[in-house]
mmCIF file with all atom_site columns, C-alpha atoms and ligand atoms in Angstrom:
data_model
loop_
_atom_site.group_PDB
_atom_site.id
_atom_site.type_symbol
_atom_site.label_atom_id
_atom_site.label_alt_id
_atom_site.label_comp_id
_atom_site.label_asym_id
_atom_site.label_entity_id
_atom_site.label_seq_id
_atom_site.pdbx_PDB_ins_code
_atom_site.Cartn_x
_atom_site.Cartn_y
_atom_site.Cartn_z
_atom_site.occupancy
_atom_site.B_iso_or_equiv
_atom_site.pdbx_formal_charge
_atom_site.auth_seq_id
_atom_site.auth_comp_id
_atom_site.auth_asym_id
_atom_site.auth_atom_id
_atom_site.pdbx_PDB_model_num
ATOM   1   C  CA  . UNK F 1 1   ? -10.521 -6.572  9.596   1.00 0.00 ? 486  UNK F CA  1
ATOM   2   C  CA  . UNK F 1 2   ? -7.582  -5.402  7.748   1.00 0.00 ? 487  UNK F CA  1
ATOM   3   C  CA  . UNK F 1 3   ? -6.198  -7.950  5.564   1.00 0.00 ? 488  UNK F CA  1
ATOM   4   C  CA  . UNK F 1 4   ? -3.655  -8.802  2.601   1.00 0.00 ? 489  UNK F CA  1
ATOM   5   C  CA  . UNK F 1 5   ? -3.927  -11.955 0.384   1.00 0.00 ? 490  UNK F CA  1
ATOM   6   C  CA  . UNK F 1 6   ? -0.709  -13.352 -0.958  1.00 0.00 ? 491  UNK F CA  1
ATOM   7   C  CA  . UNK F 1 7   ? -0.750  -16.337 -3.654  1.00 0.00 ? 492  UNK F CA  1
ATOM   8   C  CA  . UNK F 1 8   ? 0.864   -17.497 -6.618  1.00 0.00 ? 493  UNK F CA  1
ATOM   9   C  CA  . UNK F 1 9   ? -0.927  -17.386 -9.998  1.00 0.00 ? 494  UNK F CA  1
ATOM   10  C  CA  . UNK F 1 10  ? -3.349  -20.438 -10.171 1.00 0.00 ? 495  UNK F CA  1
ATOM   11  C  CA  . UNK F 1 11  ? -3.898  -20.664 -6.226  1.00 0.00 ? 496  UNK F CA  1
ATOM   12  C  CA  . UNK F 1 12  ? -7.224  -19.067 -6.283  1.00 0.00 ? 497  UNK F CA  1
ATOM   13  C  CA  . UNK F 1 13  ? -6.419  -16.031 -4.984  1.00 0.00 ? 498  UNK F CA  1
ATOM   14  C  CA  . UNK F 1 14  ? -9.492  -14.340 -6.677  1.00 0.00 ? 499  UNK F CA  1
ATOM   15  C  CA  . UNK F 1 15  ? -11.903 -17.188 -5.204  1.00 0.00 ? 500  UNK F CA  1
ATOM   16  C  CA  . UNK F 1 16  ? -10.862 -16.733 -2.030  1.00 0.00 ? 501  UNK F CA  1
ATOM   17  C  CA  . UNK F 1 17  ? -11.131 -12.798 -2.162  1.00 0.00 ? 502  UNK F CA  1
ATOM   18  C  CA  . UNK F 1 18  ? -14.373 -13.152 -3.371  1.00 0.00 ? 503  UNK F CA  1
ATOM   19  C  CA  . UNK F 1 19  ? -15.332 -14.975 -0.720  1.00 0.00 ? 504  UNK F CA  1
ATOM   20  C  CA  . UNK F 1 20  ? -13.889 -13.341 2.040   1.00 0.00 ? 505  UNK F CA  1
ATOM   21  C  CA  . UNK F 1 21  ? -15.147 -9.893  0.438   1.00 0.00 ? 506  UNK F CA  1
ATOM   22  C  CA  . UNK F 1 22  ? -19.050 -11.649 0.480   1.00 0.00 ? 507  UNK F CA  1
ATOM   23  C  CA  . UNK F 1 23  ? -18.599 -12.900 4.328   1.00 0.00 ? 508  UNK F CA  1
ATOM   24  C  CA  . UNK F 1 24  ? -16.876 -10.292 6.135   1.00 0.00 ? 509  UNK F CA  1
ATOM   25  C  CA  . UNK F 1 25  ? -18.503 -7.196  3.952   1.00 0.00 ? 510  UNK F CA  1
ATOM   26  C  CA  . UNK F 1 26  ? -15.285 -5.380  3.357   1.00 0.00 ? 511  UNK F CA  1
ATOM   27  C  CA  . UNK F 1 27  ? -14.372 -3.802  -0.049  1.00 0.00 ? 512  UNK F CA  1
ATOM   28  C  CA  . UNK F 1 28  ? -11.729 -5.891  -1.978  1.00 0.00 ? 513  UNK F CA  1
ATOM   29  C  CA  . UNK F 1 29  ? -9.099  -3.376  -2.921  1.00 0.00 ? 514  UNK F CA  1
ATOM   30  C  CA  . UNK F 1 30  ? -7.068  -5.072  -6.148  1.00 0.00 ? 515  UNK F CA  1
ATOM   31  C  CA  . UNK F 1 31  ? -4.401  -3.221  -7.526  1.00 0.00 ? 516  UNK F CA  1
ATOM   32  C  CA  . UNK F 1 32  ? -6.022  -3.709  -11.194 1.00 0.00 ? 517  UNK F CA  1
ATOM   33  C  CA  . UNK F 1 33  ? -8.960  -1.948  -9.980  1.00 0.00 ? 518  UNK F CA  1
ATOM   34  C  CA  . UNK F 1 34  ? -7.347  0.899   -8.123  1.00 0.00 ? 519  UNK F CA  1
ATOM   35  C  CA  . UNK F 1 35  ? -5.661  1.829   -11.012 1.00 0.00 ? 520  UNK F CA  1
ATOM   36  C  CA  . UNK F 1 36  ? -8.604  1.838   -13.273 1.00 0.00 ? 521  UNK F CA  1
ATOM   37  C  CA  . UNK F 1 37  ? -10.034 3.648   -11.164 1.00 0.00 ? 522  UNK F CA  1
ATOM   38  C  CA  . UNK F 1 38  ? -7.675  6.557   -10.942 1.00 0.00 ? 523  UNK F CA  1
ATOM   39  C  CA  . UNK F 1 39  ? -7.589  6.710   -14.407 1.00 0.00 ? 524  UNK F CA  1
ATOM   40  C  CA  . UNK F 1 40  ? -11.034 6.924   -15.014 1.00 0.00 ? 525  UNK F CA  1
ATOM   41  C  CA  . UNK F 1 41  ? -11.962 9.265   -12.181 1.00 0.00 ? 526  UNK F CA  1
ATOM   42  C  CA  . UNK F 1 42  ? -8.669  11.435  -13.909 1.00 0.00 ? 527  UNK F CA  1
ATOM   43  C  CA  . UNK F 1 43  ? -7.337  11.984  -10.398 1.00 0.00 ? 528  UNK F CA  1
ATOM   44  C  CA  . UNK F 1 44  ? -4.035  13.594  -10.584 1.00 0.00 ? 529  UNK F CA  1
ATOM   45  C  CA  . UNK F 1 45  ? -2.605  10.445  -9.432  1.00 0.00 ? 530  UNK F CA  1
ATOM   46  C  CA  . UNK F 1 46  ? -4.013  8.689   -12.091 1.00 0.00 ? 531  UNK F CA  1
ATOM   47  C  CA  . UNK F 1 47  ? -3.402  11.198  -14.543 1.00 0.00 ? 532  UNK F CA  1
ATOM   48  C  CA  . UNK F 1 48  ? 0.136   10.912  -13.935 1.00 0.00 ? 533  UNK F CA  1
ATOM   49  C  CA  . UNK F 1 49  ? -0.150  6.863   -13.855 1.00 0.00 ? 534  UNK F CA  1
ATOM   50  C  CA  . UNK F 1 50  ? -1.481  7.034   -17.305 1.00 0.00 ? 535  UNK F CA  1
ATOM   51  C  CA  . UNK F 1 51  ? 1.198   9.003   -18.525 1.00 0.00 ? 536  UNK F CA  1
ATOM   52  C  CA  . UNK F 1 52  ? 3.566   6.162   -17.891 1.00 0.00 ? 537  UNK F CA  1
ATOM   53  C  CA  . UNK F 1 53  ? 1.108   3.346   -18.705 1.00 0.00 ? 538  UNK F CA  1
ATOM   54  C  CA  . UNK F 1 54  ? 0.850   4.728   -22.375 1.00 0.00 ? 539  UNK F CA  1
ATOM   55  C  CA  . UNK F 1 55  ? 4.393   5.060   -22.749 1.00 0.00 ? 540  UNK F CA  1
ATOM   56  C  CA  . UNK F 1 56  ? 4.779   1.104   -21.814 1.00 0.00 ? 541  UNK F CA  1
ATOM   57  C  CA  . UNK F 1 57  ? 6.494   2.316   -18.680 1.00 0.00 ? 542  UNK F CA  1
ATOM   58  C  CA  . UNK F 1 58  ? 6.487   1.178   -15.144 1.00 0.00 ? 543  UNK F CA  1
ATOM   59  C  CA  . UNK F 1 59  ? 4.605   3.372   -12.881 1.00 0.00 ? 544  UNK F CA  1
ATOM   60  C  CA  . UNK F 1 60  ? 6.826   4.720   -10.269 1.00 0.00 ? 545  UNK F CA  1
ATOM   61  C  CA  . UNK F 1 61  ? 6.581   3.396   -6.619  1.00 0.00 ? 546  UNK F CA  1
ATOM   62  C  CA  . UNK F 1 62  ? 5.827   7.258   -5.605  1.00 0.00 ? 547  UNK F CA  1
ATOM   63  C  CA  . UNK F 1 63  ? 2.514   7.463   -7.892  1.00 0.00 ? 548  UNK F CA  1
ATOM   64  C  CA  . UNK F 1 64  ? 1.219   3.516   -7.191  1.00 0.00 ? 549  UNK F CA  1
ATOM   65  C  CA  . UNK F 1 65  ? 1.914   4.172   -3.265  1.00 0.00 ? 550  UNK F CA  1
ATOM   66  C  CA  . UNK F 1 66  ? 0.079   7.541   -3.743  1.00 0.00 ? 551  UNK F CA  1
ATOM   67  C  CA  . UNK F 1 67  ? -2.855  5.633   -5.640  1.00 0.00 ? 552  UNK F CA  1
ATOM   68  C  CA  . UNK F 1 68  ? -3.026  3.298   -3.045  1.00 0.00 ? 553  UNK F CA  1
ATOM   69  C  CA  . UNK F 1 69  ? -3.089  5.888   0.013   1.00 0.00 ? 554  UNK F CA  1
ATOM   70  C  CA  . UNK F 1 70  ? -6.041  7.699   -1.895  1.00 0.00 ? 555  UNK F CA  1
ATOM   71  C  CA  . UNK F 1 71  ? -7.655  4.537   -1.764  1.00 0.00 ? 556  UNK F CA  1
ATOM   72  C  CA  . UNK F 1 72  ? -7.086  3.211   1.898   1.00 0.00 ? 557  UNK F CA  1
ATOM   73  C  CA  . UNK F 1 73  ? -8.175  7.007   2.966   1.00 0.00 ? 558  UNK F CA  1
ATOM   74  C  CA  . UNK F 1 74  ? -11.768 6.799   1.553   1.00 0.00 ? 559  UNK F CA  1
ATOM   75  C  CA  . UNK F 1 75  ? -14.250 6.017   4.323   1.00 0.00 ? 560  UNK F CA  1
ATOM   76  C  CA  . UNK F 1 76  ? -15.499 2.438   2.719   1.00 0.00 ? 561  UNK F CA  1
ATOM   77  C  CA  . UNK F 1 77  ? -12.445 0.869   4.281   1.00 0.00 ? 562  UNK F CA  1
ATOM   78  C  CA  . UNK F 1 78  ? -13.055 1.981   7.779   1.00 0.00 ? 563  UNK F CA  1
ATOM   79  C  CA  . UNK F 1 79  ? -14.712 -1.218  8.595   1.00 0.00 ? 564  UNK F CA  1
ATOM   80  C  CA  . UNK F 1 80  ? -11.591 -2.836  6.703   1.00 0.00 ? 565  UNK F CA  1
ATOM   81  C  CA  . UNK F 1 81  ? -10.199 -4.351  3.687   1.00 0.00 ? 566  UNK F CA  1
ATOM   82  C  CA  . UNK F 1 82  ? -8.612  -6.761  1.639   1.00 0.00 ? 567  UNK F CA  1
ATOM   83  C  CA  . UNK F 1 83  ? -5.684  -5.650  -0.362  1.00 0.00 ? 568  UNK F CA  1
ATOM   84  C  CA  . UNK F 1 84  ? -4.860  -8.016  -2.976  1.00 0.00 ? 569  UNK F CA  1
ATOM   85  C  CA  . UNK F 1 85  ? -1.909  -7.449  -5.653  1.00 0.00 ? 570  UNK F CA  1
ATOM   86  C  CA  . UNK F 1 86  ? -0.206  -4.510  -3.179  1.00 0.00 ? 571  UNK F CA  1
ATOM   87  C  CA  . UNK F 1 87  ? 2.804   -4.394  -2.116  1.00 0.00 ? 572  UNK F CA  1
ATOM   88  C  CA  . UNK F 1 88  ? 5.062   -6.436  -5.144  1.00 0.00 ? 573  UNK F CA  1
ATOM   89  C  CA  . UNK F 1 89  ? 7.925   -5.214  -2.959  1.00 0.00 ? 574  UNK F CA  1
ATOM   90  C  CA  . UNK F 1 90  ? 9.912   -4.643  0.539   1.00 0.00 ? 575  UNK F CA  1
ATOM   91  C  CA  . UNK F 1 91  ? 9.931   -0.992  -0.633  1.00 0.00 ? 576  UNK F CA  1
ATOM   92  C  CA  . UNK F 1 92  ? 6.357   -0.944  -1.619  1.00 0.00 ? 577  UNK F CA  1
ATOM   93  C  CA  . UNK F 1 93  ? 5.881   -2.966  1.588   1.00 0.00 ? 578  UNK F CA  1
ATOM   94  C  CA  . UNK F 1 94  ? 7.389   -0.184  3.923   1.00 0.00 ? 579  UNK F CA  1
ATOM   95  C  CA  . UNK F 1 95  ? 5.497   2.474   2.156   1.00 0.00 ? 580  UNK F CA  1
ATOM   96  C  CA  . UNK F 1 96  ? 2.160   0.552   3.062   1.00 0.00 ? 581  UNK F CA  1
ATOM   97  C  CA  . UNK F 1 97  ? 3.280   0.186   6.714   1.00 0.00 ? 582  UNK F CA  1
ATOM   98  C  CA  . UNK F 1 98  ? 3.816   4.058   6.995   1.00 0.00 ? 583  UNK F CA  1
ATOM   99  C  CA  . UNK F 1 99  ? 0.562   5.067   5.137   1.00 0.00 ? 584  UNK F CA  1
ATOM   100 C  CA  . UNK F 1 100 ? -1.711  2.549   7.021   1.00 0.00 ? 585  UNK F CA  1
ATOM   101 C  CA  . UNK F 1 101 ? -0.139  4.069   10.361  1.00 0.00 ? 586  UNK F CA  1
ATOM   102 C  CA  . UNK F 1 102 ? -0.927  7.589   9.136   1.00 0.00 ? 587  UNK F CA  1
ATOM   103 C  CA  . UNK F 1 103 ? -4.356  6.430   8.588   1.00 0.00 ? 588  UNK F CA  1
ATOM   104 C  CA  . UNK F 1 104 ? -4.643  4.364   12.025  1.00 0.00 ? 589  UNK F CA  1
ATOM   105 C  CA  . UNK F 1 105 ? -5.703  1.321   9.697   1.00 0.00 ? 590  UNK F CA  1
ATOM   106 C  CA  . UNK F 1 106 ? -2.772  -0.915  10.028  1.00 0.00 ? 591  UNK F CA  1
ATOM   107 C  CA  . UNK F 1 107 ? -2.614  -4.623  8.622   1.00 0.00 ? 592  UNK F CA  1
ATOM   108 C  CA  . UNK F 1 108 ? -4.097  -7.291  11.109  1.00 0.00 ? 593  UNK F CA  1
ATOM   109 C  CA  . UNK F 1 109 ? -2.887  -10.154 9.006   1.00 0.00 ? 594  UNK F CA  1
ATOM   110 C  CA  . UNK F 1 110 ? -1.615  -11.124 5.657   1.00 0.00 ? 595  UNK F CA  1
ATOM   111 C  CA  . UNK F 1 111 ? -3.175  -14.667 4.518   1.00 0.00 ? 596  UNK F CA  1
ATOM   112 C  CA  . UNK F 1 112 ? -1.046  -16.708 2.100   1.00 0.00 ? 597  UNK F CA  1
ATOM   113 C  CA  . UNK F 1 113 ? -2.902  -19.396 0.020   1.00 0.00 ? 598  UNK F CA  1
ATOM   114 C  CA  . UNK F 1 114 ? -0.336  -21.690 -0.361  1.00 0.00 ? 599  UNK F CA  1
ATOM   115 C  CA  . UNK F 1 115 ? -0.352  -24.189 -3.224  1.00 0.00 ? 600  UNK F CA  1
ATOM   116 C  CA  . UNK F 1 116 ? 2.796   -26.700 -4.123  1.00 0.00 ? 601  UNK F CA  1
ATOM   117 C  CA  . UNK F 1 117 ? 4.350   -24.797 -7.663  1.00 0.00 ? 602  UNK F CA  1
ATOM   118 C  CA  . UNK F 1 118 ? 4.471   -28.388 -9.065  1.00 0.00 ? 603  UNK F CA  1
ATOM   119 C  CA  . UNK F 1 119 ? 0.375   -28.591 -8.697  1.00 0.00 ? 604  UNK F CA  1
ATOM   120 C  CA  . UNK F 1 120 ? 0.221   -25.043 -9.966  1.00 0.00 ? 605  UNK F CA  1
ATOM   121 C  CA  . UNK F 1 121 ? 2.523   -25.765 -13.163 1.00 0.00 ? 606  UNK F CA  1
ATOM   122 C  CA  . UNK F 1 122 ? 0.118   -28.706 -13.484 1.00 0.00 ? 607  UNK F CA  1
ATOM   123 C  CA  . UNK F 1 123 ? -3.265  -26.296 -13.590 1.00 0.00 ? 608  UNK F CA  1
ATOM   124 C  CA  . UNK F 1 124 ? -1.987  -23.627 -15.247 1.00 0.00 ? 609  UNK F CA  1
ATOM   125 C  CA  . UNK F 1 125 ? -0.043  -25.577 -18.353 1.00 0.00 ? 610  UNK F CA  1
ATOM   126 C  CA  . UNK F 1 126 ? -3.111  -27.745 -18.443 1.00 0.00 ? 611  UNK F CA  1
ATOM   127 C  CA  . UNK F 1 127 ? -4.626  -26.118 -21.675 1.00 0.00 ? 612  UNK F CA  1
ATOM   128 C  CA  . UNK F 1 128 ? -4.540  -27.520 -25.013 1.00 0.00 ? 613  UNK F CA  1
ATOM   129 C  CA  . UNK F 1 129 ? -6.424  -26.622 -28.199 1.00 0.00 ? 614  UNK F CA  1
ATOM   130 C  CA  . UNK F 1 130 ? -7.842  -28.399 -31.018 1.00 0.00 ? 615  UNK F CA  1
ATOM   131 C  CA  . UNK F 1 131 ? -5.896  -27.333 -33.992 1.00 0.00 ? 616  UNK F CA  1
ATOM   132 C  CA  . UNK F 1 132 ? -8.637  -28.040 -36.874 1.00 0.00 ? 617  UNK F CA  1
ATOM   133 C  CA  . UNK F 1 133 ? -12.045 -26.757 -35.034 1.00 0.00 ? 618  UNK F CA  1
ATOM   134 C  CA  . UNK F 1 134 ? -10.561 -24.477 -32.069 1.00 0.00 ? 619  UNK F CA  1
ATOM   135 C  CA  . UNK F 1 135 ? -12.211 -26.560 -29.420 1.00 0.00 ? 620  UNK F CA  1
ATOM   136 C  CA  . UNK F 1 136 ? -10.579 -25.687 -25.844 1.00 0.00 ? 621  UNK F CA  1
ATOM   137 C  CA  . UNK F 1 137 ? -9.604  -28.694 -23.410 1.00 0.00 ? 622  UNK F CA  1
ATOM   138 C  CA  . UNK F 1 138 ? -7.495  -29.175 -20.178 1.00 0.00 ? 623  UNK F CA  1
ATOM   139 C  CA  . UNK F 1 139 ? -5.500  -31.784 -19.556 1.00 0.00 ? 624  UNK F CA  1
ATOM   140 C  CA  . UNK F 1 140 ? -6.971  -31.984 -15.519 1.00 0.00 ? 625  UNK F CA  1
ATOM   141 C  CA  . UNK F 1 141 ? -10.032 -30.139 -15.751 1.00 0.00 ? 626  UNK F CA  1
ATOM   142 C  CA  . UNK F 1 142 ? -11.497 -31.009 -19.376 1.00 0.00 ? 627  UNK F CA  1
ATOM   143 C  CA  . UNK F 1 143 ? -10.003 -33.556 -21.117 1.00 0.00 ? 628  UNK F CA  1
ATOM   144 C  CA  . UNK F 1 144 ? -10.993 -35.239 -24.246 1.00 0.00 ? 629  UNK F CA  1
ATOM   145 C  CA  . UNK F 1 145 ? -13.362 -37.702 -24.017 1.00 0.00 ? 630  UNK F CA  1
ATOM   146 C  CA  . UNK F 1 146 ? -11.127 -40.121 -26.385 1.00 0.00 ? 631  UNK F CA  1
ATOM   147 C  CA  . UNK F 1 147 ? -7.259  -39.550 -25.690 1.00 0.00 ? 632  UNK F CA  1
ATOM   148 C  CA  . UNK F 1 148 ? -5.800  -37.528 -28.487 1.00 0.00 ? 633  UNK F CA  1
ATOM   149 C  CA  . UNK F 1 149 ? -9.169  -37.036 -30.095 1.00 0.00 ? 634  UNK F CA  1
ATOM   150 C  CA  . UNK F 1 150 ? -10.821 -34.070 -30.380 1.00 0.00 ? 635  UNK F CA  1
ATOM   151 C  CA  . UNK F 1 151 ? -14.404 -34.350 -29.068 1.00 0.00 ? 636  UNK F CA  1
ATOM   152 C  CA  . UNK F 1 152 ? -15.965 -32.136 -31.801 1.00 0.00 ? 637  UNK F CA  1
ATOM   153 C  CA  . UNK F 1 153 ? -14.757 -32.621 -34.724 1.00 0.00 ? 638  UNK F CA  1
ATOM   154 C  CA  . UNK F 1 154 ? -12.430 -36.374 -34.005 1.00 0.00 ? 639  UNK F CA  1
ATOM   155 C  CA  . UNK F 1 155 ? -9.259  -34.798 -35.330 1.00 0.00 ? 640  UNK F CA  1
ATOM   156 C  CA  . UNK F 1 156 ? -5.749  -35.296 -33.504 1.00 0.00 ? 641  UNK F CA  1
ATOM   157 C  CA  . UNK F 1 157 ? -3.715  -32.608 -33.779 1.00 0.00 ? 642  UNK F CA  1
ATOM   158 C  CA  . UNK F 1 158 ? -3.820  -29.921 -30.834 1.00 0.00 ? 643  UNK F CA  1
ATOM   159 C  CA  . UNK F 1 159 ? -1.550  -26.912 -29.975 1.00 0.00 ? 644  UNK F CA  1
ATOM   160 C  CA  . UNK F 1 160 ? -1.116  -24.974 -26.930 1.00 0.00 ? 645  UNK F CA  1
ATOM   161 C  CA  . UNK F 1 161 ? -1.231  -21.235 -26.256 1.00 0.00 ? 646  UNK F CA  1
ATOM   162 C  CA  . UNK F 1 162 ? 2.393   -19.375 -25.395 1.00 0.00 ? 647  UNK F CA  1
ATOM   163 C  CA  . UNK F 1 163 ? 0.862   -18.504 -22.163 1.00 0.00 ? 648  UNK F CA  1
ATOM   164 C  CA  . UNK F 1 164 ? 0.118   -22.143 -21.501 1.00 0.00 ? 649  UNK F CA  1
ATOM   165 C  CA  . UNK F 1 165 ? 3.176   -23.521 -22.266 1.00 0.00 ? 650  UNK F CA  1
ATOM   166 C  CA  . UNK F 1 166 ? 4.724   -25.477 -19.248 1.00 0.00 ? 651  UNK F CA  1
ATOM   167 C  CA  . UNK F 1 167 ? 8.233   -23.442 -19.986 1.00 0.00 ? 652  UNK F CA  1
ATOM   168 C  CA  . UNK F 1 168 ? 6.313   -20.011 -19.822 1.00 0.00 ? 653  UNK F CA  1
ATOM   169 C  CA  . UNK F 1 169 ? 4.252   -21.148 -17.038 1.00 0.00 ? 654  UNK F CA  1
ATOM   170 C  CA  . UNK F 1 170 ? 7.429   -22.215 -14.731 1.00 0.00 ? 655  UNK F CA  1
ATOM   171 C  CA  . UNK F 1 171 ? 8.924   -19.341 -15.555 1.00 0.00 ? 656  UNK F CA  1
ATOM   172 C  CA  . UNK F 1 172 ? 5.892   -17.112 -14.816 1.00 0.00 ? 657  UNK F CA  1
ATOM   173 C  CA  . UNK F 1 173 ? 5.797   -18.824 -11.405 1.00 0.00 ? 658  UNK F CA  1
ATOM   174 C  CA  . UNK F 1 174 ? 9.634   -18.729 -11.015 1.00 0.00 ? 659  UNK F CA  1
ATOM   175 C  CA  . UNK F 1 175 ? 9.697   -14.951 -11.010 1.00 0.00 ? 660  UNK F CA  1
ATOM   176 C  CA  . UNK F 1 176 ? 6.371   -14.614 -8.688  1.00 0.00 ? 661  UNK F CA  1
ATOM   177 C  CA  . UNK F 1 177 ? 7.992   -17.236 -6.548  1.00 0.00 ? 662  UNK F CA  1
ATOM   178 C  CA  . UNK F 1 178 ? 10.964  -14.624 -6.236  1.00 0.00 ? 663  UNK F CA  1
ATOM   179 C  CA  . UNK F 1 179 ? 9.022   -11.833 -5.786  1.00 0.00 ? 664  UNK F CA  1
ATOM   180 C  CA  . UNK F 1 180 ? 6.816   -13.167 -2.830  1.00 0.00 ? 665  UNK F CA  1
ATOM   181 C  CA  . UNK F 1 181 ? 9.252   -14.839 -0.588  1.00 0.00 ? 666  UNK F CA  1
ATOM   182 C  CA  . UNK F 1 182 ? 10.663  -11.940 0.811   1.00 0.00 ? 667  UNK F CA  1
ATOM   183 C  CA  . UNK F 1 183 ? 7.454   -10.460 1.329   1.00 0.00 ? 668  UNK F CA  1
ATOM   184 C  CA  . UNK F 1 184 ? 6.222   -13.615 2.844   1.00 0.00 ? 669  UNK F CA  1
ATOM   185 C  CA  . UNK F 1 185 ? 9.258   -13.324 5.071   1.00 0.00 ? 670  UNK F CA  1
ATOM   186 C  CA  . UNK F 1 186 ? 8.588   -9.720  6.037   1.00 0.00 ? 671  UNK F CA  1
ATOM   187 C  CA  . UNK F 1 187 ? 4.794   -10.327 6.988   1.00 0.00 ? 672  UNK F CA  1
ATOM   188 C  CA  . UNK F 1 188 ? 6.341   -13.315 8.820   1.00 0.00 ? 673  UNK F CA  1
ATOM   189 C  CA  . UNK F 1 189 ? 8.583   -11.305 10.913  1.00 0.00 ? 674  UNK F CA  1
ATOM   190 C  CA  . UNK F 1 190 ? 6.065   -9.232  11.779  1.00 0.00 ? 675  UNK F CA  1
ATOM   191 C  CA  . UNK F 1 191 ? 3.705   -11.785 13.092  1.00 0.00 ? 676  UNK F CA  1
ATOM   192 C  CA  . UNK F 1 192 ? 1.240   -11.138 10.471  1.00 0.00 ? 677  UNK F CA  1
ATOM   193 C  CA  . UNK F 1 193 ? 1.269   -13.721 8.044   1.00 0.00 ? 678  UNK F CA  1
ATOM   194 C  CA  . UNK F 1 194 ? -1.210  -17.075 8.046   1.00 0.00 ? 679  UNK F CA  1
ATOM   195 C  CA  . UNK F 1 195 ? -0.452  -19.855 5.689   1.00 0.00 ? 680  UNK F CA  1
ATOM   196 C  CA  . UNK F 1 196 ? -3.693  -21.713 4.537   1.00 0.00 ? 681  UNK F CA  1
ATOM   197 C  CA  . UNK F 1 197 ? -3.169  -24.854 3.052   1.00 0.00 ? 682  UNK F CA  1
ATOM   198 C  CA  . UNK F 1 198 ? -4.203  -24.298 -0.447  1.00 0.00 ? 683  UNK F CA  1
ATOM   199 C  CA  . UNK F 1 199 ? -4.354  -27.840 -1.803  1.00 0.00 ? 684  UNK F CA  1
ATOM   200 C  CA  . UNK F 1 200 ? -7.783  -28.389 -0.820  1.00 0.00 ? 685  UNK F CA  1
ATOM   201 C  CA  . UNK F 1 201 ? -11.497 -27.970 -2.490  1.00 0.00 ? 686  UNK F CA  1
ATOM   202 C  CA  . UNK F 1 202 ? -12.326 -24.494 -2.797  1.00 0.00 ? 687  UNK F CA  1
ATOM   203 C  CA  . UNK F 1 203 ? -15.049 -24.645 0.517   1.00 0.00 ? 688  UNK F CA  1
ATOM   204 C  CA  . UNK F 1 204 ? -12.329 -26.549 2.739   1.00 0.00 ? 689  UNK F CA  1
ATOM   205 C  CA  . UNK F 1 205 ? -10.028 -23.788 1.540   1.00 0.00 ? 690  UNK F CA  1
ATOM   206 C  CA  . UNK F 1 206 ? -12.241 -20.831 2.292   1.00 0.00 ? 691  UNK F CA  1
ATOM   207 C  CA  . UNK F 1 207 ? -13.182 -22.942 5.783   1.00 0.00 ? 692  UNK F CA  1
ATOM   208 C  CA  . UNK F 1 208 ? -9.387  -22.597 6.970   1.00 0.00 ? 693  UNK F CA  1
ATOM   209 C  CA  . UNK F 1 209 ? -9.318  -18.672 6.083   1.00 0.00 ? 694  UNK F CA  1
ATOM   210 C  CA  . UNK F 1 210 ? -12.209 -18.391 8.059   1.00 0.00 ? 695  UNK F CA  1
ATOM   211 C  CA  . UNK F 1 211 ? -10.744 -20.167 10.865  1.00 0.00 ? 696  UNK F CA  1
ATOM   212 C  CA  . UNK F 1 212 ? -7.809  -17.954 10.747  1.00 0.00 ? 697  UNK F CA  1
ATOM   213 C  CA  . UNK F 1 213 ? -10.092 -14.433 10.357  1.00 0.00 ? 698  UNK F CA  1
ATOM   214 C  CA  . UNK F 1 214 ? -11.499 -16.034 13.719  1.00 0.00 ? 699  UNK F CA  1
ATOM   215 C  CA  . UNK F 1 215 ? -8.331  -15.837 15.578  1.00 0.00 ? 700  UNK F CA  1
ATOM   216 C  CA  . UNK F 1 216 ? -7.340  -12.432 13.728  1.00 0.00 ? 701  UNK F CA  1
ATOM   217 C  CA  . UNK F 1 217 ? -11.014 -11.071 15.355  1.00 0.00 ? 702  UNK F CA  1
ATOM   218 C  CA  . UNK F 1 218 ? -10.351 -12.075 19.073  1.00 0.00 ? 703  UNK F CA  1
HETATM 219 ZN ZN1 . ZN  L 2 .   ? -11.376 -30.108 -33.019 1.00 0.00 ? 1054 ZN  L ZN1 1
#
């Protein structure tokens, strides 16, 4: 099965990717891993990519697409693959379609783990830290035993990292929604999009994923 996984930050994509890979014995192909491997192996494209990354520049699409093509050409993907983090734009989606056609490994389905952005904002902005001792808490998953009092040192002043602040988190989600929406439409039009309700327990989300994959397999 040739799959792609989509979902906003905090939607549980990483967890579901692990479960899919374990259950269906297909390689997990994430953009980050692909780049790291190409750079570590010093492939021609890896060296090129590194030259842009070192300058703090975006890697151009022809390099990124080339790295994806080299990865998908490897034999371990003959049984299928789970693509994660690529494509991020419609141009890349078109490039991926061309690559997978050429390799005769076309996508069978795109799984979108769908979670209400409001819920994601709460999840992603819940972390706070004791200013005195550095103990870390989360308002949903790990609150202090007594509200406003650090369990460890008893002080009452807390702060949030810049990345965890609600404004930062909301902006990150907004950017991702703007990036994902055209891709979701793209795959919807091609009858490849399967949306799974991510507002459930991890195992229930995976059951929903499995149900989708069972229909794809047939
Ligand atoms: Zn403390």
